[in-house]
């Protein structure tokens, strides 16, 4: 069974640190000491999870032709606009007659491992979870010209205990993997479900509304990542945004890229983004929440700022949650 990156958990639990009771405006802003980047350039890297295509329980996998059409549309948009994005596969979803892994790799984009079945680290024994990682690793090695190096944790769950977190990271490193951190923990997956539902109903007004919400959400999320960095680090840092392979991106990713560029964002590759020193900071979080890296590095002796990504997820769930799972039989 597969899920999008976050939908299985209630929004508050998925997005907000366990035990976090801070609210907007709680605590004075404390700026950590650090030297600012040489250029105050606003850089963001786009990543696409749950390849070859995002889905949820009860959904059948689209046929290989449809899967390829969605991937071709996204890769085509990225190439057309010269965006060095990355993609993370759940290998158990690959079908014999589709070549989505090869498509992304041939376009010069970064292809990474997102486990075979989208297993949640805190929910399964570590050995079992590692087997899931290794199964996908083997598939990717067969399909890629070079062994994969980047890993994305399903649900951004890096383990609910420090020992589990550190042992999983150690074993991943042993396999040759590094963590493709996320700073911009979006709720684009929910909008993608609603977009598909609007298409199914032939509701063009809803489709238009969701596209507008997607564009607004993506730009605001990236800018909120920057604001969170300013709070935690003292200045903006390179951002890594989480999207998924879905129909919404296939149809409208180009507008999001244009919007980001119009706001002064430069789209950079994964290695350039992760080279930012912010990713060398210690991880202070162990828990099941799918948090931004910028929330994970928060110094617990300081007041925690309000977590926009959690608030935004709650807001979008309030507006669109009922359309995410339409009543049976409708
Ligand atoms: Zn995922």
CSV table of N, CA, C and O in Angstrom, one decimal, residues 103-214:
chain,number,residue,atom,x,y,z
A,103,UNK,N,13.8,8.0,-18.2
A,103,UNK,CA,13.4,9.3,-18.7
A,103,UNK,C,14.0,10.4,-18.0
A,103,UNK,O,14.6,11.4,-18.5
A,104,UNK,N,13.9,10.4,-16.6
A,104,UNK,CA,14.5,11.5,-15.8
A,104,UNK,C,16.0,11.5,-15.9
A,104,UNK,O,16.6,12.6,-16.0
A,105,UNK,N,16.6,10.3,-15.9
A,105,UNK,CA,18.1,10.2,-15.9
A,105,UNK,C,18.6,10.7,-17.2
A,105,UNK,O,19.6,11.5,-17.3
A,106,UNK,N,17.9,10.4,-18.3
A,106,UNK,CA,18.4,10.8,-19.7
A,106,UNK,C,18.3,12.3,-19.8
A,106,UNK,O,19.0,12.9,-20.6
A,107,UNK,N,17.4,13.0,-19.1
A,107,UNK,CA,17.2,14.4,-19.1
A,107,UNK,C,18.3,15.1,-18.3
A,107,UNK,O,18.2,16.3,-18.1
A,108,UNK,N,19.2,14.3,-17.6
A,108,UNK,CA,20.2,14.9,-16.8
A,108,UNK,C,19.7,15.3,-15.4
A,108,UNK,O,20.4,16.1,-14.7
A,109,UNK,N,18.5,14.8,-15.0
A,109,UNK,CA,18.0,15.2,-13.7
A,109,UNK,C,18.5,14.1,-12.7
A,109,UNK,O,18.9,13.0,-13.0
A,110,UNK,N,18.4,14.5,-11.4
A,110,UNK,CA,18.9,13.6,-10.3
A,110,UNK,C,17.9,12.6,-9.9
A,110,UNK,O,16.7,13.0,-9.6
A,111,UNK,N,18.2,11.4,-9.9
A,111,UNK,CA,17.3,10.3,-9.6
A,111,UNK,C,17.7,9.7,-8.2
A,111,UNK,O,18.8,9.2,-8.1
A,112,UNK,N,16.8,9.7,-7.3
A,112,UNK,CA,17.1,9.1,-6.0
A,112,UNK,C,16.1,8.0,-5.5
A,112,UNK,O,15.1,7.8,-6.2
A,113,UNK,N,16.4,7.5,-4.3
A,113,UNK,CA,15.7,6.3,-3.8
A,113,UNK,C,14.7,6.9,-2.7
A,113,UNK,O,15.1,7.7,-1.8
A,114,UNK,N,13.5,6.4,-2.7
A,114,UNK,CA,12.4,6.8,-1.8
A,114,UNK,C,11.8,5.6,-1.1
A,114,UNK,O,10.7,5.6,-0.7
A,115,UNK,N,12.6,4.5,-1.1
A,115,UNK,CA,12.2,3.1,-0.7
A,115,UNK,C,11.3,2.4,-1.7
A,115,UNK,O,10.7,3.1,-2.5
A,116,UNK,N,11.3,1.1,-1.6
A,116,UNK,CA,10.5,0.3,-2.5
A,116,UNK,C,9.0,0.6,-2.4
A,116,UNK,O,8.3,0.8,-3.3
A,117,UNK,N,8.5,0.6,-1.1
A,117,UNK,CA,7.0,0.6,-0.9
A,117,UNK,C,6.6,1.8,-0.1
A,117,UNK,O,5.5,1.9,0.4
A,118,UNK,N,7.4,2.8,0.1
A,118,UNK,CA,7.1,4.0,0.9
A,118,UNK,C,6.9,3.7,2.3
A,118,UNK,O,6.0,4.2,3.0
A,119,UNK,N,7.8,2.9,2.8
A,119,UNK,CA,7.7,2.4,4.2
A,119,UNK,C,8.1,3.6,5.2
A,119,UNK,O,9.0,4.3,5.0
A,120,UNK,N,7.3,3.6,6.3
A,120,UNK,CA,7.5,4.7,7.3
A,120,UNK,C,8.5,4.2,8.4
A,120,UNK,O,8.2,3.2,9.1
A,121,UNK,N,9.6,4.8,8.5
A,121,UNK,CA,10.7,4.3,9.4
A,121,UNK,C,10.3,4.1,10.8
A,121,UNK,O,10.6,3.0,11.4
A,122,UNK,N,9.5,5.0,11.4
A,122,UNK,CA,9.1,4.8,12.8
A,122,UNK,C,8.1,3.7,13.0
A,122,UNK,O,7.8,3.3,14.1
A,123,UNK,N,7.5,3.2,11.9
A,123,UNK,CA,6.4,2.2,12.0
A,123,UNK,C,6.8,0.7,11.8
A,123,UNK,O,6.1,-0.2,12.0
A,124,UNK,N,8.0,0.5,11.2
A,124,UNK,CA,8.4,-0.9,10.9
A,124,UNK,C,9.8,-1.1,11.5
A,124,UNK,O,10.6,-0.2,11.7
A,125,UNK,N,10.1,-2.4,11.8
A,125,UNK,CA,11.4,-2.7,12.3
A,125,UNK,C,12.5,-2.2,11.3
A,125,UNK,O,12.4,-2.3,10.1
A,126,UNK,N,13.6,-1.8,11.9
A,126,UNK,CA,14.7,-1.1,11.1
A,126,UNK,C,15.2,-2.1,10.0
A,126,UNK,O,15.4,-1.7,8.8
A,127,UNK,N,15.4,-3.4,10.3
A,127,UNK,CA,15.9,-4.3,9.3
A,127,UNK,C,15.0,-4.4,8.1
A,127,UNK,O,15.4,-4.5,7.0
A,128,UNK,N,13.7,-4.5,8.5
A,128,UNK,CA,12.6,-4.5,7.4
A,128,UNK,C,12.7,-3.3,6.5
A,128,UNK,O,12.5,-3.3,5.3
A,129,UNK,N,12.8,-2.1,7.2
A,129,UNK,CA,12.8,-0.9,6.5
A,129,UNK,C,14.0,-0.8,5.6
A,129,UNK,O,13.9,-0.4,4.4
A,130,UNK,N,15.2,-1.3,6.1
A,130,UNK,CA,16.4,-1.3,5.3
A,130,UNK,C,16.2,-2.2,4.1
A,130,UNK,O,16.7,-1.9,3.0
A,131,UNK,N,15.5,-3.3,4.2
A,131,UNK,CA,15.3,-4.2,3.1
A,131,UNK,C,14.5,-3.5,2.0
A,131,UNK,O,14.7,-3.7,0.8
A,132,UNK,N,13.6,-2.6,2.5
A,132,UNK,CA,12.8,-1.8,1.5
A,132,UNK,C,13.7,-0.8,0.8
A,132,UNK,O,13.5,-0.6,-0.4
A,133,UNK,N,14.6,-0.2,1.5
A,133,UNK,CA,15.6,0.7,0.8
A,133,UNK,C,16.4,-0.1,-0.2
A,133,UNK,O,16.6,0.4,-1.3
A,134,UNK,N,16.9,-1.3,0.2
A,134,UNK,CA,17.8,-2.0,-0.6
A,134,UNK,C,17.1,-2.6,-1.9
A,134,UNK,O,17.7,-2.6,-3.0
A,135,UNK,N,15.8,-3.0,-1.7
A,135,UNK,CA,15.1,-3.4,-2.9
A,135,UNK,C,15.0,-2.3,-4.0
A,135,UNK,O,15.3,-2.6,-5.2
A,136,UNK,N,14.8,-1.1,-3.5
A,136,UNK,CA,14.7,0.0,-4.5
A,136,UNK,C,16.1,0.3,-5.0
A,136,UNK,O,16.2,0.6,-6.2
A,137,UNK,N,17.1,0.2,-4.2
A,137,UNK,CA,18.5,0.5,-4.6
A,137,UNK,C,18.8,-0.5,-5.8
A,137,UNK,O,19.4,0.0,-6.8
A,138,UNK,N,18.5,-1.7,-5.6
A,138,UNK,CA,18.8,-2.7,-6.7
A,138,UNK,C,18.1,-2.4,-8.0
A,138,UNK,O,18.8,-2.5,-9.1
A,139,UNK,N,16.9,-2.0,-7.9
A,139,UNK,CA,16.1,-1.7,-9.1
A,139,UNK,C,16.8,-0.4,-9.8
A,139,UNK,O,17.0,-0.4,-11.0
A,140,UNK,N,17.1,0.6,-9.0
A,140,UNK,CA,17.7,1.8,-9.6
A,140,UNK,C,19.0,1.5,-10.2
A,140,UNK,O,19.4,2.1,-11.2
A,141,UNK,N,19.8,0.7,-9.5
A,141,UNK,CA,21.2,0.4,-10.1
A,141,UNK,C,21.0,-0.3,-11.5
A,141,UNK,O,21.9,-0.1,-12.3
A,142,UNK,N,20.0,-1.1,-11.6
A,142,UNK,CA,19.8,-1.8,-12.9
A,142,UNK,C,19.4,-0.8,-14.0
A,142,UNK,O,19.7,-1.0,-15.2
A,143,UNK,N,18.7,0.3,-13.6
A,143,UNK,CA,18.1,1.2,-14.6
A,143,UNK,C,19.0,2.5,-14.8
A,143,UNK,O,18.7,3.2,-15.8
A,144,UNK,N,19.9,2.8,-13.9
A,144,UNK,CA,20.7,4.0,-14.0
A,144,UNK,C,22.1,3.8,-14.5
A,144,UNK,O,22.7,2.7,-14.2
A,145,UNK,N,22.7,4.8,-15.1
A,145,UNK,CA,24.1,4.6,-15.5
A,145,UNK,C,25.1,4.6,-14.4
A,145,UNK,O,26.1,4.0,-14.5
A,146,UNK,N,24.7,5.3,-13.3
A,146,UNK,CA,25.5,5.3,-12.1
A,146,UNK,C,24.7,4.9,-10.9
A,146,UNK,O,23.5,5.2,-10.8
A,147,UNK,N,25.3,4.3,-9.8
A,147,UNK,CA,24.5,4.0,-8.6
A,147,UNK,C,23.9,5.3,-8.0
A,147,UNK,O,24.5,6.3,-8.0
A,148,UNK,N,22.7,5.2,-7.5
A,148,UNK,CA,22.0,6.4,-6.9
A,148,UNK,C,22.7,6.8,-5.6
A,148,UNK,O,23.3,5.9,-4.9
A,149,UNK,N,22.7,8.0,-5.3
A,149,UNK,CA,23.4,8.6,-4.1
A,149,UNK,C,22.4,9.2,-3.1
A,149,UNK,O,22.7,9.2,-1.9
A,150,UNK,N,21.3,9.8,-3.7
A,150,UNK,CA,20.5,10.6,-2.8
A,150,UNK,C,19.2,9.8,-2.3
A,150,UNK,O,18.6,9.0,-3.1
A,151,UNK,N,18.9,10.0,-1.1
A,151,UNK,CA,17.8,9.3,-0.4
A,151,UNK,C,16.8,10.3,0.1
A,151,UNK,O,17.2,11.3,0.8
A,152,UNK,N,15.5,10.0,0.0
A,152,UNK,CA,14.5,10.8,0.6
A,152,UNK,C,13.6,9.9,1.5
A,152,UNK,O,13.0,8.9,1.0
A,153,UNK,N,13.5,10.3,2.8
A,153,UNK,CA,12.7,9.5,3.7
A,153,UNK,C,11.2,9.6,3.4
A,153,UNK,O,10.7,10.8,3.3
A,154,UNK,N,10.5,8.5,3.3
A,154,UNK,CA,9.0,8.6,3.1
A,154,UNK,C,8.4,9.3,4.3
A,154,UNK,O,8.8,9.1,5.5
A,155,UNK,N,7.5,10.2,4.1
A,155,UNK,CA,6.8,11.1,5.1
A,155,UNK,C,7.8,12.0,5.8
A,155,UNK,O,7.5,12.5,6.8
A,156,UNK,N,9.1,12.1,5.3
A,156,UNK,CA,10.1,12.8,6.0
A,156,UNK,C,10.3,12.3,7.4
A,156,UNK,O,10.8,13.0,8.3
A,157,UNK,N,10.0,11.0,7.6
A,157,UNK,CA,10.1,10.4,8.9
A,157,UNK,C,11.5,9.8,9.1
A,157,UNK,O,11.8,8.8,8.4
A,158,UNK,N,12.3,10.5,9.9
A,158,UNK,CA,13.7,10.0,10.0
A,158,UNK,C,13.9,9.2,11.3
A,158,UNK,O,15.0,9.0,11.7
A,159,UNK,N,12.8,8.8,11.9
A,159,UNK,CA,12.9,8.0,13.1
A,159,UNK,C,12.4,8.7,14.3
A,159,UNK,O,12.7,9.9,14.5
A,160,UNK,N,11.6,8.0,15.2
A,160,UNK,CA,11.0,8.7,16.3
A,160,UNK,C,11.9,8.6,17.6
A,160,UNK,O,11.5,9.0,18.7
A,161,UNK,N,13.1,8.0,17.5
A,161,UNK,CA,14.0,8.0,18.6
A,161,UNK,C,15.4,8.3,18.0
A,161,UNK,O,15.7,8.0,16.9
A,162,UNK,N,16.2,8.9,18.9
A,162,UNK,CA,17.5,9.4,18.4
A,162,UNK,C,18.3,8.2,18.0
A,162,UNK,O,19.0,8.2,16.9
A,163,UNK,N,18.3,7.0,18.7
A,163,UNK,CA,19.1,5.9,18.3
A,163,UNK,C,18.6,5.3,17.0
A,163,UNK,O,19.5,4.9,16.2
A,164,UNK,N,17.3,5.3,16.8
A,164,UNK,CA,16.8,4.8,15.5
A,164,UNK,C,17.2,5.7,14.4
A,164,UNK,O,17.7,5.3,13.3
A,165,UNK,N,17.1,7.0,14.6
A,165,UNK,CA,17.4,8.0,13.6
A,165,UNK,C,18.9,7.9,13.2
A,165,UNK,O,19.2,7.8,12.0
A,166,UNK,N,19.7,7.8,14.2
A,166,UNK,CA,21.2,7.7,13.9
A,166,UNK,C,21.6,6.4,13.3
A,166,UNK,O,22.5,6.4,12.4
A,167,UNK,N,21.0,5.3,13.7
A,167,UNK,CA,21.4,4.0,13.1
A,167,UNK,C,20.9,3.9,11.7
A,167,UNK,O,21.6,3.4,10.8
A,168,UNK,N,19.7,4.4,11.4
A,168,UNK,CA,19.2,4.4,10.0
A,168,UNK,C,20.1,5.2,9.1
A,168,UNK,O,20.5,4.8,8.0
A,169,UNK,N,20.5,6.4,9.6
A,169,UNK,CA,21.4,7.3,8.9
A,169,UNK,C,22.7,6.6,8.6
A,169,UNK,O,23.3,6.6,7.5
A,170,UNK,N,23.2,5.9,9.6
A,170,UNK,CA,24.5,5.2,9.5
A,170,UNK,C,24.4,4.1,8.4
A,170,UNK,O,25.3,3.9,7.5
A,171,UNK,N,23.3,3.3,8.4
A,171,UNK,CA,23.2,2.2,7.5
A,171,UNK,C,22.9,2.8,6.0
A,171,UNK,O,23.4,2.2,5.1
A,172,UNK,N,22.2,3.9,5.9
A,172,UNK,CA,22.1,4.5,4.6
A,172,UNK,C,23.4,5.0,4.1
A,172,UNK,O,23.7,4.7,2.9
A,173,UNK,N,24.2,5.6,4.9
A,173,UNK,CA,25.5,6.0,4.5
A,173,UNK,C,26.4,4.9,4.0
A,173,UNK,O,27.2,5.0,3.0
A,174,UNK,N,26.3,3.7,4.7
A,174,UNK,CA,27.0,2.5,4.4
A,174,UNK,C,26.7,2.1,3.0
A,174,UNK,O,27.5,1.5,2.3
A,175,UNK,N,25.4,2.3,2.6
A,175,UNK,CA,25.0,1.9,1.3
A,175,UNK,C,25.3,2.9,0.2
A,175,UNK,O,25.1,2.7,-1.0
A,176,UNK,N,25.9,4.0,0.7
A,176,UNK,CA,26.3,5.1,-0.3
A,176,UNK,C,25.3,6.2,-0.4
A,176,UNK,O,25.4,7.0,-1.3
A,177,UNK,N,24.3,6.3,0.5
A,177,UNK,CA,23.3,7.3,0.4
A,177,UNK,C,23.5,8.5,1.3
A,177,UNK,O,24.0,8.3,2.4
A,178,UNK,N,23.1,9.6,0.8
A,178,UNK,CA,23.0,10.8,1.7
A,178,UNK,C,21.6,11.3,1.7
A,178,UNK,O,20.8,11.1,0.7
A,179,UNK,N,21.2,12.0,2.7
A,179,UNK,CA,19.8,12.5,2.9
A,179,UNK,C,19.6,13.7,2.1
A,179,UNK,O,20.2,14.7,2.2
A,180,UNK,N,18.6,13.7,1.2
A,180,UNK,CA,18.1,14.8,0.4
A,180,UNK,C,17.1,15.6,1.3
A,180,UNK,O,15.9,15.5,1.2
A,181,UNK,N,17.7,16.5,2.1
A,181,UNK,CA,16.9,17.2,3.1
A,181,UNK,C,15.8,18.1,2.4
A,181,UNK,O,16.0,18.5,1.3
A,182,UNK,N,14.8,18.3,3.2
A,182,UNK,CA,13.7,19.2,2.7
A,182,UNK,C,13.6,20.4,3.6
A,182,UNK,O,13.5,20.2,4.9
A,183,UNK,N,13.6,21.6,3.1
A,183,UNK,CA,13.3,22.8,4.0
A,183,UNK,C,11.9,23.3,3.7
A,183,UNK,O,11.3,24.0,4.6
A,184,UNK,N,11.3,23.1,2.6
A,184,UNK,CA,10.0,23.6,2.2
A,184,UNK,C,9.0,22.4,2.2
A,184,UNK,O,8.9,21.7,1.2
A,185,UNK,N,8.4,22.2,3.3
A,185,UNK,CA,7.5,21.0,3.5
A,185,UNK,C,6.1,21.4,3.0
A,185,UNK,O,5.3,21.8,3.8
A,186,UNK,N,5.8,21.2,1.8
A,186,UNK,CA,4.6,21.8,1.2
A,186,UNK,C,3.4,20.8,1.4
A,186,UNK,O,3.5,19.7,1.8
A,187,UNK,N,2.2,21.3,1.1
A,187,UNK,CA,0.9,20.6,1.2
A,187,UNK,C,0.4,20.4,-0.2
A,187,UNK,O,-0.8,20.3,-0.4
A,188,UNK,N,1.3,20.5,-1.2
A,188,UNK,CA,0.9,20.4,-2.6
A,188,UNK,C,0.2,19.1,-2.9
A,188,UNK,O,-0.7,19.0,-3.8
A,189,UNK,N,0.5,18.0,-2.2
A,189,UNK,CA,-0.1,16.7,-2.4
A,189,UNK,C,-1.6,16.8,-2.3
A,189,UNK,O,-2.4,16.1,-3.0
A,190,UNK,N,-2.1,17.5,-1.3
A,190,UNK,CA,-3.6,17.6,-1.1
A,190,UNK,C,-4.2,18.3,-2.3
A,190,UNK,O,-5.3,17.9,-2.8
A,191,UNK,N,-3.6,19.4,-2.7
A,191,UNK,CA,-4.2,20.1,-3.9
A,191,UNK,C,-4.2,19.3,-5.1
A,191,UNK,O,-5.1,19.4,-5.9
A,192,UNK,N,-3.2,18.4,-5.2
A,192,UNK,CA,-3.1,17.5,-6.4
A,192,UNK,C,-4.3,16.5,-6.4
A,192,UNK,O,-4.9,16.2,-7.4
A,193,UNK,N,-4.7,16.0,-5.2
A,193,UNK,CA,-5.8,15.1,-5.1
A,193,UNK,C,-7.1,15.8,-5.5
A,193,UNK,O,-8.0,15.3,-6.2
A,194,UNK,N,-7.2,17.1,-5.0
A,194,UNK,CA,-8.4,17.9,-5.3
A,194,UNK,C,-8.5,18.2,-6.8
A,194,UNK,O,-9.6,18.2,-7.4
A,195,UNK,N,-7.4,18.5,-7.3
A,195,UNK,CA,-7.3,18.8,-8.8
A,195,UNK,C,-7.8,17.6,-9.6
A,195,UNK,O,-8.6,17.7,-10.5
A,196,UNK,N,-7.4,16.4,-9.2
A,196,UNK,CA,-7.8,15.2,-9.9
A,196,UNK,C,-9.3,15.0,-9.7
A,196,UNK,O,-10.0,14.6,-10.6
A,197,UNK,N,-9.8,15.2,-8.5
A,197,UNK,CA,-11.2,15.1,-8.2
A,197,UNK,C,-12.0,16.1,-9.0
A,197,UNK,O,-13.1,15.7,-9.6
A,198,UNK,N,-11.5,17.3,-9.2
A,198,UNK,CA,-12.2,18.3,-9.9
A,198,UNK,C,-12.3,17.9,-11.4
A,198,UNK,O,-13.3,18.1,-12.1
A,199,UNK,N,-11.2,17.3,-11.9
A,199,UNK,CA,-11.2,16.8,-13.3
A,199,UNK,C,-12.2,15.7,-13.5
A,199,UNK,O,-12.9,15.7,-14.5
A,200,UNK,N,-12.2,14.8,-12.5
A,200,UNK,CA,-13.2,13.7,-12.6
A,200,UNK,C,-14.6,14.2,-12.6
A,200,UNK,O,-15.4,13.6,-13.3
A,201,UNK,N,-14.9,15.2,-11.9
A,201,UNK,CA,-16.3,15.8,-11.8
A,201,UNK,C,-16.5,16.7,-13.0
A,201,UNK,O,-17.7,17.1,-13.2
A,202,UNK,N,-15.5,17.1,-13.8
A,202,UNK,CA,-15.7,18.1,-14.8
A,202,UNK,C,-16.0,19.4,-14.3
A,202,UNK,O,-16.7,20.3,-14.9
A,203,UNK,N,-15.5,19.7,-13.0
A,203,UNK,CA,-15.8,21.0,-12.4
A,203,UNK,C,-14.7,22.0,-12.7
A,203,UNK,O,-13.6,22.0,-12.0
A,204,UNK,N,-14.9,22.8,-13.7
A,204,UNK,CA,-13.8,23.7,-14.2
A,204,UNK,C,-13.5,24.8,-13.2
A,204,UNK,O,-12.4,25.2,-13.0
A,205,UNK,N,-14.5,25.3,-12.5
A,205,UNK,CA,-14.4,26.3,-11.6
A,205,UNK,C,-13.4,25.9,-10.4
A,205,UNK,O,-12.5,26.6,-10.0
A,206,UNK,N,-13.7,24.6,-10.0
A,206,UNK,CA,-12.9,24.1,-8.9
A,206,UNK,C,-11.4,23.9,-9.4
A,206,UNK,O,-10.5,24.2,-8.7
A,207,UNK,N,-11.3,23.4,-10.6
A,207,UNK,CA,-10.0,23.2,-11.1
A,207,UNK,C,-9.2,24.5,-11.2
A,207,UNK,O,-8.0,24.6,-10.7
A,208,UNK,N,-9.8,25.6,-11.7
A,208,UNK,CA,-9.2,26.9,-11.7
A,208,UNK,C,-8.8,27.3,-10.3
A,208,UNK,O,-7.7,27.9,-10.1
A,209,UNK,N,-9.7,27.1,-9.4
A,209,UNK,CA,-9.4,27.6,-8.0
A,209,UNK,C,-8.2,26.8,-7.5
A,209,UNK,O,-7.3,27.4,-6.8
A,210,UNK,N,-8.2,25.5,-7.7
A,210,UNK,CA,-7.1,24.7,-7.2
A,210,UNK,C,-5.7,25.1,-7.8
A,210,UNK,O,-4.7,25.2,-7.2
A,211,UNK,N,-5.8,25.4,-9.1
A,211,UNK,CA,-4.5,25.8,-9.8
A,211,UNK,C,-4.0,27.1,-9.2
A,211,UNK,O,-2.8,27.3,-8.9
A,212,UNK,N,-4.9,28.1,-8.9
A,212,UNK,CA,-4.5,29.3,-8.3
A,212,UNK,C,-4.0,29.1,-6.9
A,212,UNK,O,-3.0,29.7,-6.5
A,213,UNK,N,-4.7,28.2,-6.2
A,213,UNK,CA,-4.2,27.9,-4.8
A,213,UNK,C,-2.8,27.2,-4.8
A,213,UNK,O,-2.0,27.5,-4.0
A,214,UNK,N,-2.6,26.4,-5.8
A,214,UNK,CA,-1.3,25.7,-6.0
A,214,UNK,C,-0.2,26.7,-6.2
A,214,UNK,O,0.9,26.7,-5.6
